[in-house]
Amino acid sequence: MCPTNFADEFTGKSQDTSNYSCKLIRHLPEPDIHVITSGGLRIPAHSHILAMASPVVEKMVNRPRRNRKTGEKAIPILGVPCDAVSVFVRFLYSYRCTDEEMDKYGIHLLALSHVYAVPKLKKKCSKGLADRGLIVENVIDVLQLARLCDAPDLYLKGMKFAANKYKSVEKTEGYRFLQKHDPWLELEILQFIEEYELRKKRTKKHKEEQNLYIQLSEAMDCLVHICTEGCTAVGPYDMEPSKKKEPCKRFSTCQGLQLLIKHFATCKKRVNGGCSRCKRMWQLLKLHASMCEQPSSCRVPLCRQFKLKMQQEKKGDDAKWRLLVRKVVSAKTISSLSRSKDCKPQEKREMQHTLPCLQSLQP
């Protein structure tokens, strides 16, 4: 049912009206114009307030309809429910709208805000619909309206919602109507879903690559730690590891490296290049040498030899290897910066799958 007396509702007899609006209305003169809705409701209003709030309404106020018998001025706001028009007129007075009203009339208010050029209400409607108003049953209507009303933020949110729930949206009556009467929007939705899936795959791949670089960075730290201080089972070549030595903070990584170093020291196949685990160890040592800034004092085996060999080569390593070194150095820097920002020292990430990840380094 439409409200029968908007003046009473607006002057404080309605619980939805703010105190600010009540005080404002009590000090205004008698309304000099009526807003007519599609349901026949006549809302009393003040022409100068409506004109200040909306340039479109201002033009309508300057050329109002007149009742021949009474001389009463009126302007029509049609095409939406009576209650939505009441909320719209109230917003023109107070620039306020409750969440309940937004949830109930958000779509209608967005259309009114666009047609009558009320940017504050348009922004509020776009945000309200994007945050709370999207459901499977109405997302197609919201997308069509967002496109017509030039609301890009709402359109993007609607597209993401439709992409995530496409199987359910496809079964709705709105989507069937879309297929018959708006094939361009359907094509945009399908293209967005395709691009959205590609972006998710690229993001996932990027995260996996970043994890690999971080793992390799931690492996480099552990390699220096093992060759300088020693860990539980492996230590520098000139000292025996202490049997009472406790595991380090990155023991999962150190343990894998210690097993790899032990294998590398005793493997008989590595001479002929037939052992994949030994190849990974060679690559780890080469990666360390590429990153090491003090090869003359470094205690990691073969560091100086790798460094000299790389310096002697005129062309140097291939582009793929140089890119890998830069990525690992960058991950190491970012990781150290993030640790320095923490109030309490915390172990960042333990590398549980270091050795399998190193397979990607194989030529």
mmCIF file of C-alpha atoms in Angstrom:
data_model
loop_
_atom_site.group_PDB
_atom_site.id
_atom_site.type_symbol
_atom_site.label_atom_id
_atom_site.label_comp_id
_atom_site.label_asym_id
_atom_site.label_seq_id
_atom_site.Cartn_x
_atom_site.Cartn_y
_atom_site.Cartn_z
ATOM 1 C CA MET A 1 0.000 0.000 0.000
ATOM 2 C CA CYS A 2 1.160 3.521 -0.756
ATOM 3 C CA PRO A 3 1.396 6.028 2.093
ATOM 4 C CA THR A 4 -1.733 8.219 2.163
ATOM 5 C CA ASN A 5 -0.243 11.275 3.802
ATOM 6 C CA PHE A 6 3.385 11.959 2.968
ATOM 7 C CA ALA A 7 3.341 15.227 4.899
ATOM 8 C CA ASP A 8 2.542 13.417 8.165
ATOM 9 C CA GLU A 9 5.166 10.789 7.444
ATOM 10 C CA PHE A 10 7.776 13.425 6.671
ATOM 11 C CA THR A 11 7.077 15.677 9.662
ATOM 12 C CA GLY A 12 7.924 13.106 12.273
ATOM 13 C CA LYS A 13 4.959 10.746 12.558
ATOM 14 C CA SER A 14 6.925 8.066 10.745
ATOM 15 C CA GLN A 15 9.623 6.196 12.681
ATOM 16 C CA ASP A 16 11.863 6.045 9.591
ATOM 17 C CA THR A 17 12.320 9.816 9.367
ATOM 18 C CA SER A 18 15.376 11.374 11.015
ATOM 19 C CA ASN A 19 15.143 14.139 13.650
ATOM 20 C CA TYR A 20 17.034 16.426 11.283
ATOM 21 C CA SER A 21 14.284 16.076 8.671
ATOM 22 C CA CYS A 22 11.566 16.692 11.261
ATOM 23 C CA LYS A 23 13.150 19.945 12.440
ATOM 24 C CA LEU A 24 13.732 21.047 8.853
ATOM 25 C CA ILE A 25 10.122 20.504 7.783
ATOM 26 C CA ARG A 26 8.609 22.274 10.819
ATOM 27 C CA HIS A 27 10.359 25.515 9.880
ATOM 28 C CA LEU A 28 9.383 25.463 6.210
ATOM 29 C CA PRO A 29 6.382 27.267 4.705
ATOM 30 C CA GLU A 30 3.405 25.401 3.285
ATOM 31 C CA PRO A 31 4.204 23.124 0.315
ATOM 32 C CA ASP A 32 3.633 24.830 -3.037
ATOM 33 C CA ILE A 33 3.822 21.823 -5.356
ATOM 34 C CA HIS A 34 2.853 18.140 -5.486
ATOM 35 C CA VAL A 35 4.794 15.153 -6.787
ATOM 36 C CA ILE A 36 2.502 12.713 -8.599
ATOM 37 C CA THR A 37 3.382 8.991 -8.694
ATOM 38 C CA SER A 38 2.233 6.169 -10.963
ATOM 39 C CA GLY A 39 -0.079 4.883 -8.222
ATOM 40 C CA GLY A 40 -1.854 8.216 -7.914
ATOM 41 C CA LEU A 41 -0.155 9.325 -4.699
ATOM 42 C CA ARG A 42 0.190 13.119 -4.402
ATOM 43 C CA ILE A 43 3.231 14.078 -2.301
ATOM 44 C CA PRO A 44 3.286 17.696 -1.059
ATOM 45 C CA ALA A 45 6.690 19.322 -1.451
ATOM 46 C CA HIS A 46 8.537 22.639 -1.754
ATOM 47 C CA SER A 47 9.578 23.543 -5.270
ATOM 48 C CA HIS A 48 12.708 25.493 -4.295
ATOM 49 C CA ILE A 49 14.097 22.539 -2.264
ATOM 50 C CA LEU A 50 13.470 20.079 -5.080
ATOM 51 C CA ALA A 51 15.047 22.481 -7.579
ATOM 52 C CA MET A 52 18.200 22.874 -5.485
ATOM 53 C CA ALA A 53 18.608 19.103 -5.089
ATOM 54 C CA SER A 54 18.162 18.107 -8.740
ATOM 55 C CA PRO A 55 18.796 20.108 -11.947
ATOM 56 C CA VAL A 56 16.335 17.885 -13.810
ATOM 57 C CA VAL A 57 13.589 18.478 -11.262
ATOM 58 C CA GLU A 58 14.430 22.201 -11.407
ATOM 59 C CA LYS A 59 13.444 22.293 -15.080
ATOM 60 C CA MET A 60 10.241 20.406 -14.262
ATOM 61 C CA VAL A 61 9.431 22.827 -11.443
ATOM 62 C CA ASN A 62 9.818 25.756 -13.822
ATOM 63 C CA ARG A 63 7.245 24.180 -16.149
ATOM 64 C CA PRO A 64 4.841 22.358 -13.801
ATOM 65 C CA ARG A 65 1.459 20.949 -14.611
ATOM 66 C CA ARG A 66 -1.444 23.076 -13.371
ATOM 67 C CA ASN A 67 -4.896 21.967 -12.320
ATOM 68 C CA ARG A 68 -7.344 24.151 -14.240
ATOM 69 C CA LYS A 69 -9.861 24.236 -11.402
ATOM 70 C CA THR A 70 -7.606 24.657 -8.366
ATOM 71 C CA GLY A 71 -4.482 26.064 -10.020
ATOM 72 C CA GLU A 72 -2.405 23.488 -8.114
ATOM 73 C CA LYS A 73 1.122 22.852 -9.409
ATOM 74 C CA ALA A 74 2.333 19.281 -9.844
ATOM 75 C CA ILE A 75 5.250 17.363 -11.364
ATOM 76 C CA PRO A 76 5.137 13.648 -12.289
ATOM 77 C CA ILE A 77 7.716 11.073 -11.157
ATOM 78 C CA LEU A 78 6.481 7.875 -12.727
ATOM 79 C CA GLY A 79 7.567 4.319 -13.465
ATOM 80 C CA VAL A 80 8.522 3.203 -9.945
ATOM 81 C CA PRO A 81 6.511 2.239 -6.818
ATOM 82 C CA CYS A 82 4.917 5.014 -4.778
ATOM 83 C CA ASP A 83 6.998 4.224 -1.706
ATOM 84 C CA ALA A 84 10.203 4.508 -3.735
ATOM 85 C CA VAL A 85 9.176 7.983 -4.893
ATOM 86 C CA SER A 86 8.436 8.933 -1.274
ATOM 87 C CA VAL A 87 11.921 7.828 -0.228
ATOM 88 C CA PHE A 88 13.408 9.680 -3.199
ATOM 89 C CA VAL A 89 11.659 12.959 -2.315
ATOM 90 C CA ARG A 90 12.683 12.574 1.316
ATOM 91 C CA PHE A 91 16.295 12.162 0.190
ATOM 92 C CA LEU A 92 16.072 15.418 -1.772
ATOM 93 C CA TYR A 93 15.222 17.125 1.513
ATOM 94 C CA SER A 94 17.622 15.454 3.935
ATOM 95 C CA TYR A 95 20.211 13.586 1.784
ATOM 96 C CA ARG A 96 19.586 10.588 4.006
ATOM 97 C CA CYS A 97 18.280 7.106 3.384
ATOM 98 C CA THR A 98 18.063 4.149 5.770
ATOM 99 C CA ASP A 99 19.621 0.764 5.030
ATOM 100 C CA GLU A 100 16.171 -0.813 5.163
ATOM 101 C CA GLU A 101 14.883 1.574 2.501
ATOM 102 C CA MET A 102 17.988 0.952 0.412
ATOM 103 C CA ASP A 103 17.532 -2.829 0.639
ATOM 104 C CA LYS A 104 13.871 -2.527 -0.360
ATOM 105 C CA TYR A 105 14.000 0.166 -3.055
ATOM 106 C CA GLY A 106 17.687 0.274 -4.054
ATOM 107 C CA ILE A 107 17.107 -0.627 -7.714
ATOM 108 C CA HIS A 108 14.303 1.952 -8.108
ATOM 109 C CA LEU A 109 16.291 4.634 -6.289
ATOM 110 C CA LEU A 110 19.308 4.026 -8.553
ATOM 111 C CA ALA A 111 17.124 4.571 -11.611
ATOM 112 C CA LEU A 112 15.625 7.752 -10.110
ATOM 113 C CA SER A 113 19.030 9.097 -9.055
ATOM 114 C CA HIS A 114 20.345 8.655 -12.607
ATOM 115 C CA VAL A 115 17.294 10.078 -14.400
ATOM 116 C CA TYR A 116 17.042 13.089 -12.102
ATOM 117 C CA ALA A 117 20.821 13.641 -11.725
ATOM 118 C CA VAL A 118 21.268 13.189 -7.971
ATOM 119 C CA PRO A 119 24.916 11.989 -7.697
ATOM 120 C CA LYS A 120 24.923 11.531 -3.902
ATOM 121 C CA LEU A 121 21.977 9.153 -4.039
ATOM 122 C CA LYS A 122 23.449 7.386 -7.078
ATOM 123 C CA LYS A 123 26.711 6.749 -5.228
ATOM 124 C CA LYS A 124 24.845 5.499 -2.157
ATOM 125 C CA CYS A 125 22.624 3.202 -4.238
ATOM 126 C CA SER A 126 25.582 1.767 -6.182
ATOM 127 C CA LYS A 127 27.430 0.953 -2.976
ATOM 128 C CA GLY A 128 24.354 -0.415 -1.216
ATOM 129 C CA LEU A 129 23.409 -2.698 -4.091
ATOM 130 C CA ALA A 130 26.998 -3.866 -4.564
ATOM 131 C CA ASP A 131 27.447 -4.659 -0.861
ATOM 132 C CA ARG A 132 24.043 -6.092 0.066
ATOM 133 C CA GLY A 133 21.619 -6.055 -2.838
ATOM 134 C CA LEU A 134 23.012 -8.662 -5.225
ATOM 135 C CA ILE A 135 21.231 -12.018 -5.301
ATOM 136 C CA VAL A 136 20.942 -14.713 -7.962
ATOM 137 C CA GLU A 137 17.389 -13.684 -8.866
ATOM 138 C CA ASN A 138 18.103 -9.987 -9.487
ATOM 139 C CA VAL A 139 21.718 -9.829 -10.676
ATOM 140 C CA ILE A 140 20.705 -9.642 -14.369
ATOM 141 C CA ASP A 141 18.340 -6.736 -13.643
ATOM 142 C CA VAL A 142 21.088 -5.000 -11.673
ATOM 143 C CA LEU A 143 23.571 -5.469 -14.517
ATOM 144 C CA GLN A 144 21.173 -4.032 -17.079
ATOM 145 C CA LEU A 145 20.367 -1.088 -14.832
ATOM 146 C CA ALA A 146 24.035 -0.471 -13.949
ATOM 147 C CA ARG A 147 24.880 -0.332 -17.644
ATOM 148 C CA LEU A 148 22.004 2.049 -18.404
ATOM 149 C CA CYS A 149 22.752 4.243 -15.385
ATOM 150 C CA ASP A 150 26.516 4.379 -15.963
ATOM 151 C CA ALA A 151 27.437 2.770 -12.623
ATOM 152 C CA PRO A 152 30.774 1.015 -13.395
ATOM 153 C CA ASP A 153 31.527 -0.105 -9.814
ATOM 154 C CA LEU A 154 28.146 -1.789 -9.473
ATOM 155 C CA TYR A 155 28.478 -3.284 -12.964
ATOM 156 C CA LEU A 156 31.850 -4.837 -12.073
ATOM 157 C CA LYS A 157 30.513 -6.233 -8.788
ATOM 158 C CA GLY A 158 27.517 -7.657 -10.630
ATOM 159 C CA MET A 159 29.750 -9.277 -13.243
ATOM 160 C CA LYS A 160 31.904 -10.912 -10.561
ATOM 161 C CA PHE A 161 28.792 -12.136 -8.761
ATOM 162 C CA ALA A 162 27.355 -13.585 -11.984
ATOM 163 C CA ALA A 163 30.696 -15.222 -12.825
ATOM 164 C CA ASN A 164 30.983 -16.895 -9.418
ATOM 165 C CA LYS A 165 27.357 -18.152 -9.477
ATOM 166 C CA TYR A 166 26.875 -18.576 -13.204
ATOM 167 C CA LYS A 167 25.262 -22.029 -13.029
ATOM 168 C CA SER A 168 22.536 -20.693 -10.738
ATOM 169 C CA VAL A 169 22.140 -17.389 -12.602
ATOM 170 C CA GLU A 170 21.782 -19.238 -15.917
ATOM 171 C CA LYS A 171 18.603 -20.926 -14.633
ATOM 172 C CA THR A 172 16.831 -17.699 -13.663
ATOM 173 C CA GLU A 173 13.994 -16.105 -15.604
ATOM 174 C CA GLY A 174 16.050 -12.926 -15.954
ATOM 175 C CA TYR A 175 18.797 -14.774 -17.799
ATOM 176 C CA ARG A 176 16.302 -16.455 -20.142
ATOM 177 C CA PHE A 177 14.868 -13.021 -20.909
ATOM 178 C CA LEU A 178 18.412 -11.781 -21.486
ATOM 179 C CA GLN A 179 19.105 -14.498 -24.046
ATOM 180 C CA LYS A 180 16.071 -13.455 -26.090
ATOM 181 C CA HIS A 181 16.193 -9.676 -25.815
ATOM 182 C CA ASP A 182 19.736 -8.604 -24.879
ATOM 183 C CA PRO A 183 22.293 -10.977 -26.472
ATOM 184 C CA TRP A 184 25.041 -8.337 -26.200
ATOM 185 C CA LEU A 185 24.890 -8.370 -22.409
ATOM 186 C CA GLU A 186 24.938 -12.162 -22.431
ATOM 187 C CA LEU A 187 28.052 -12.035 -24.609
ATOM 188 C CA GLU A 188 29.669 -9.560 -22.198
ATOM 189 C CA ILE A 189 28.918 -11.870 -19.269
ATOM 190 C CA LEU A 190 30.421 -14.890 -21.058
ATOM 191 C CA GLN A 191 33.506 -12.897 -22.083
ATOM 192 C CA PHE A 192 33.918 -11.606 -18.538
ATOM 193 C CA ILE A 193 33.688 -15.165 -17.157
ATOM 194 C CA GLU A 194 36.370 -16.327 -19.596
ATOM 195 C CA GLU A 195 38.674 -13.414 -18.739
ATOM 196 C CA TYR A 196 37.899 -13.824 -15.028
ATOM 197 C CA GLU A 197 38.974 -17.475 -15.113
ATOM 198 C CA LEU A 198 42.149 -16.557 -17.001
ATOM 199 C CA ARG A 199 42.957 -13.878 -14.413
ATOM 200 C CA LYS A 200 42.451 -16.370 -11.599
ATOM 201 C CA LYS A 201 44.773 -18.837 -13.306
ATOM 202 C CA ARG A 202 47.415 -16.137 -13.847
ATOM 203 C CA THR A 203 47.102 -15.038 -10.226
ATOM 204 C CA LYS A 204 47.430 -18.617 -9.016
ATOM 205 C CA LYS A 205 50.467 -19.176 -11.229
ATOM 206 C CA HIS A 206 52.053 -15.929 -10.004
ATOM 207 C CA LYS A 207 51.537 -16.962 -6.362
ATOM 208 C CA GLU A 208 53.060 -20.372 -7.047
ATOM 209 C CA GLU A 209 56.067 -18.727 -8.693
ATOM 210 C CA GLN A 210 56.475 -16.316 -5.782
ATOM 211 C CA ASN A 211 56.311 -19.236 -3.346
ATOM 212 C CA LEU A 212 59.042 -20.987 -5.325
ATOM 213 C CA TYR A 213 61.280 -17.899 -5.229
ATOM 214 C CA ILE A 214 60.725 -17.546 -1.476
ATOM 215 C CA GLN A 215 61.503 -21.229 -0.965
ATOM 216 C CA LEU A 216 64.709 -20.913 -2.987
ATOM 217 C CA SER A 217 65.653 -17.802 -1.011
ATOM 218 C CA GLU A 218 65.198 -19.735 2.246
ATOM 219 C CA ALA A 219 67.202 -22.600 0.794
ATOM 220 C CA MET A 220 70.088 -20.196 0.073
ATOM 221 C CA ASP A 221 70.001 -18.959 3.688
ATOM 222 C CA CYS A 222 69.970 -22.510 4.994
ATOM 223 C CA LEU A 223 72.847 -23.517 2.721
ATOM 224 C CA VAL A 224 75.003 -20.722 4.142
ATOM 225 C CA HIS A 225 73.871 -21.646 7.658
ATOM 226 C CA ILE A 226 74.809 -25.307 7.185
ATOM 227 C CA CYS A 227 78.191 -24.540 5.636
ATOM 228 C CA THR A 228 79.076 -21.849 8.193
ATOM 229 C CA GLU A 229 77.563 -22.912 11.516
ATOM 230 C CA GLY A 230 76.369 -26.427 10.863
ATOM 231 C CA CYS A 231 73.032 -27.968 11.675
ATOM 232 C CA THR A 232 72.038 -31.294 13.227
ATOM 233 C CA ALA A 233 73.764 -33.718 10.839
ATOM 234 C CA VAL A 234 75.885 -31.647 8.428
ATOM 235 C CA GLY A 235 78.339 -28.859 9.121
ATOM 236 C CA PRO A 236 81.424 -27.108 7.722
ATOM 237 C CA TYR A 237 84.089 -29.336 6.203
ATOM 238 C CA ASP A 238 86.627 -28.423 8.903
ATOM 239 C CA MET A 239 84.477 -29.252 11.943
ATOM 240 C CA GLU A 240 82.198 -32.008 13.093
ATOM 241 C CA PRO A 241 78.575 -31.112 13.813
ATOM 242 C CA SER A 242 77.682 -31.218 17.509
ATOM 243 C CA LYS A 243 75.499 -34.150 18.477
ATOM 244 C CA LYS A 244 73.694 -31.997 21.029
ATOM 245 C CA LYS A 245 72.919 -29.241 18.496
ATOM 246 C CA GLU A 246 69.230 -28.333 18.480
ATOM 247 C CA PRO A 247 67.292 -27.998 15.210
ATOM 248 C CA CYS A 248 67.256 -24.473 13.753
ATOM 249 C CA LYS A 249 64.109 -22.446 13.116
ATOM 250 C CA ARG A 250 63.970 -23.583 9.497
ATOM 251 C CA PHE A 251 64.749 -27.197 10.224
ATOM 252 C CA SER A 252 62.317 -28.554 7.605
ATOM 253 C CA THR A 253 64.360 -26.796 4.917
ATOM 254 C CA CYS A 254 67.718 -27.586 6.537
ATOM 255 C CA GLN A 255 66.817 -31.238 6.921
ATOM 256 C CA GLY A 256 66.054 -31.583 3.209
ATOM 257 C CA LEU A 257 69.297 -29.832 2.283
ATOM 258 C CA GLN A 258 71.336 -31.956 4.674
ATOM 259 C CA LEU A 259 69.938 -35.126 3.114
ATOM 260 C CA LEU A 260 70.727 -33.738 -0.340
ATOM 261 C CA ILE A 261 74.297 -32.805 0.691
ATOM 262 C CA LYS A 262 74.881 -36.277 2.155
ATOM 263 C CA HIS A 263 73.672 -37.879 -1.041
ATOM 264 C CA PHE A 264 75.793 -35.529 -3.148
ATOM 265 C CA ALA A 265 78.916 -36.438 -1.156
ATOM 266 C CA THR A 266 78.482 -40.189 -1.606
ATOM 267 C CA CYS A 267 76.724 -40.571 -4.955
ATOM 268 C CA LYS A 268 78.668 -42.454 -7.620
ATOM 269 C CA LYS A 269 76.402 -41.546 -10.531
ATOM 270 C CA ARG A 270 77.067 -37.805 -10.355
ATOM 271 C CA VAL A 271 80.425 -38.236 -12.087
ATOM 272 C CA ASN A 272 78.658 -39.243 -15.269
ATOM 273 C CA GLY A 273 75.823 -36.744 -14.740
ATOM 274 C CA GLY A 274 73.232 -39.458 -14.338
ATOM 275 C CA CYS A 275 71.746 -38.463 -10.976
ATOM 276 C CA SER A 276 68.861 -35.976 -10.896
ATOM 277 C CA ARG A 277 69.327 -35.239 -7.165
ATOM 278 C CA CYS A 278 72.956 -34.324 -7.737
ATOM 279 C CA LYS A 279 71.922 -32.028 -10.597
ATOM 280 C CA ARG A 280 69.668 -30.175 -8.185
ATOM 281 C CA MET A 281 72.553 -29.803 -5.760
ATOM 282 C CA TRP A 282 74.745 -28.397 -8.531
ATOM 283 C CA GLN A 283 72.009 -25.929 -9.394
ATOM 284 C CA LEU A 284 71.657 -24.878 -5.750
ATOM 285 C CA LEU A 285 75.388 -24.260 -5.512
ATOM 286 C CA LYS A 286 75.352 -22.326 -8.783
ATOM 287 C CA LEU A 287 72.395 -20.240 -7.620
ATOM 288 C CA HIS A 288 74.186 -19.412 -4.390
ATOM 289 C CA ALA A 289 77.295 -18.360 -6.301
ATOM 290 C CA SER A 290 75.180 -16.122 -8.544
ATOM 291 C CA MET A 291 73.816 -14.346 -5.462
ATOM 292 C CA CYS A 292 76.905 -14.359 -3.238
ATOM 293 C CA GLU A 293 78.598 -10.976 -2.786
ATOM 294 C CA GLN A 294 81.664 -12.236 -0.841
ATOM 295 C CA PRO A 295 82.961 -15.297 -2.699
ATOM 296 C CA SER A 296 86.501 -14.883 -1.307
ATOM 297 C CA SER A 297 85.371 -15.478 2.277
ATOM 298 C CA CYS A 298 82.324 -17.652 1.562
ATOM 299 C CA ARG A 299 82.423 -21.152 3.096
ATOM 300 C CA VAL A 300 79.898 -22.696 0.710
ATOM 301 C CA PRO A 301 81.721 -25.291 -1.442
ATOM 302 C CA LEU A 302 82.513 -24.323 -5.060
ATOM 303 C CA CYS A 303 81.258 -20.760 -4.582
ATOM 304 C CA ARG A 304 84.472 -19.128 -5.864
ATOM 305 C CA GLN A 305 84.831 -21.641 -8.695
ATOM 306 C CA PHE A 306 81.300 -20.985 -9.960
ATOM 307 C CA LYS A 307 81.845 -17.236 -9.612
ATOM 308 C CA LEU A 308 85.084 -17.304 -11.620
ATOM 309 C CA LYS A 309 83.558 -19.489 -14.282
ATOM 310 C CA MET A 310 80.613 -17.101 -14.707
ATOM 311 C CA GLN A 311 82.948 -14.111 -14.897
ATOM 312 C CA GLN A 312 85.113 -15.804 -17.513
ATOM 313 C CA GLU A 313 82.159 -16.547 -19.770
ATOM 314 C CA LYS A 314 81.706 -13.592 -22.092
ATOM 315 C CA LYS A 315 78.032 -14.141 -22.787
ATOM 316 C CA GLY A 316 77.307 -15.210 -19.242
ATOM 317 C CA ASP A 317 74.313 -17.288 -18.266
ATOM 318 C CA ASP A 318 71.182 -17.421 -20.325
ATOM 319 C CA ALA A 319 68.325 -14.973 -19.821
ATOM 320 C CA LYS A 320 66.163 -17.506 -18.005
ATOM 321 C CA TRP A 321 68.818 -18.106 -15.353
ATOM 322 C CA ARG A 322 69.509 -14.388 -14.870
ATOM 323 C CA LEU A 323 65.793 -13.779 -14.438
ATOM 324 C CA LEU A 324 65.614 -16.549 -11.833
ATOM 325 C CA VAL A 325 68.491 -15.002 -9.871
ATOM 326 C CA ARG A 326 66.798 -11.580 -9.899
ATOM 327 C CA LYS A 327 63.496 -13.060 -8.742
ATOM 328 C CA VAL A 328 65.114 -14.964 -5.869
ATOM 329 C CA VAL A 329 67.099 -11.895 -4.771
ATOM 330 C CA SER A 330 63.906 -9.819 -4.880
ATOM 331 C CA ALA A 331 62.011 -12.423 -2.833
ATOM 332 C CA LYS A 332 64.851 -12.475 -0.309
ATOM 333 C CA THR A 333 64.723 -8.678 0.046
ATOM 334 C CA ILE A 334 60.944 -8.573 0.426
ATOM 335 C CA SER A 335 61.028 -11.410 2.952
ATOM 336 C CA SER A 336 63.681 -9.689 5.058
ATOM 337 C CA LEU A 337 61.751 -6.397 4.983
ATOM 338 C CA SER A 338 58.535 -8.072 6.090
ATOM 339 C CA ARG A 339 60.323 -9.774 8.971
ATOM 340 C CA SER A 340 61.865 -6.479 10.083
ATOM 341 C CA LYS A 341 58.396 -4.887 10.314
ATOM 342 C CA ASP A 342 57.080 -7.524 12.722
ATOM 343 C CA CYS A 343 57.009 -6.534 16.364
ATOM 344 C CA LYS A 344 57.900 -10.047 17.451
ATOM 345 C CA PRO A 345 60.250 -12.332 15.511
ATOM 346 C CA GLN A 346 58.195 -14.999 13.837
ATOM 347 C CA GLU A 347 59.121 -17.834 11.589
ATOM 348 C CA LYS A 348 57.775 -16.867 8.189
ATOM 349 C CA ARG A 349 57.356 -19.969 6.117
ATOM 350 C CA GLU A 350 58.865 -23.403 6.305
ATOM 351 C CA MET A 351 59.807 -24.955 3.012
ATOM 352 C CA GLN A 352 58.386 -28.464 3.074
ATOM 353 C CA HIS A 353 58.709 -29.132 -0.630
ATOM 354 C CA THR A 354 62.013 -27.516 -1.522
ATOM 355 C CA LEU A 355 63.491 -30.447 -3.386
ATOM 356 C CA PRO A 356 60.488 -31.124 -5.676
ATOM 357 C CA CYS A 357 60.303 -27.402 -6.520
ATOM 358 C CA LEU A 358 63.928 -27.440 -7.628
ATOM 359 C CA GLN A 359 62.969 -29.691 -10.523
ATOM 360 C CA SER A 360 61.833 -26.592 -12.396
ATOM 361 C CA LEU A 361 65.444 -25.390 -12.451
ATOM 362 C CA GLN A 362 66.636 -28.311 -14.520
ATOM 363 C CA PRO A 363 67.741 -27.320 -18.017
#
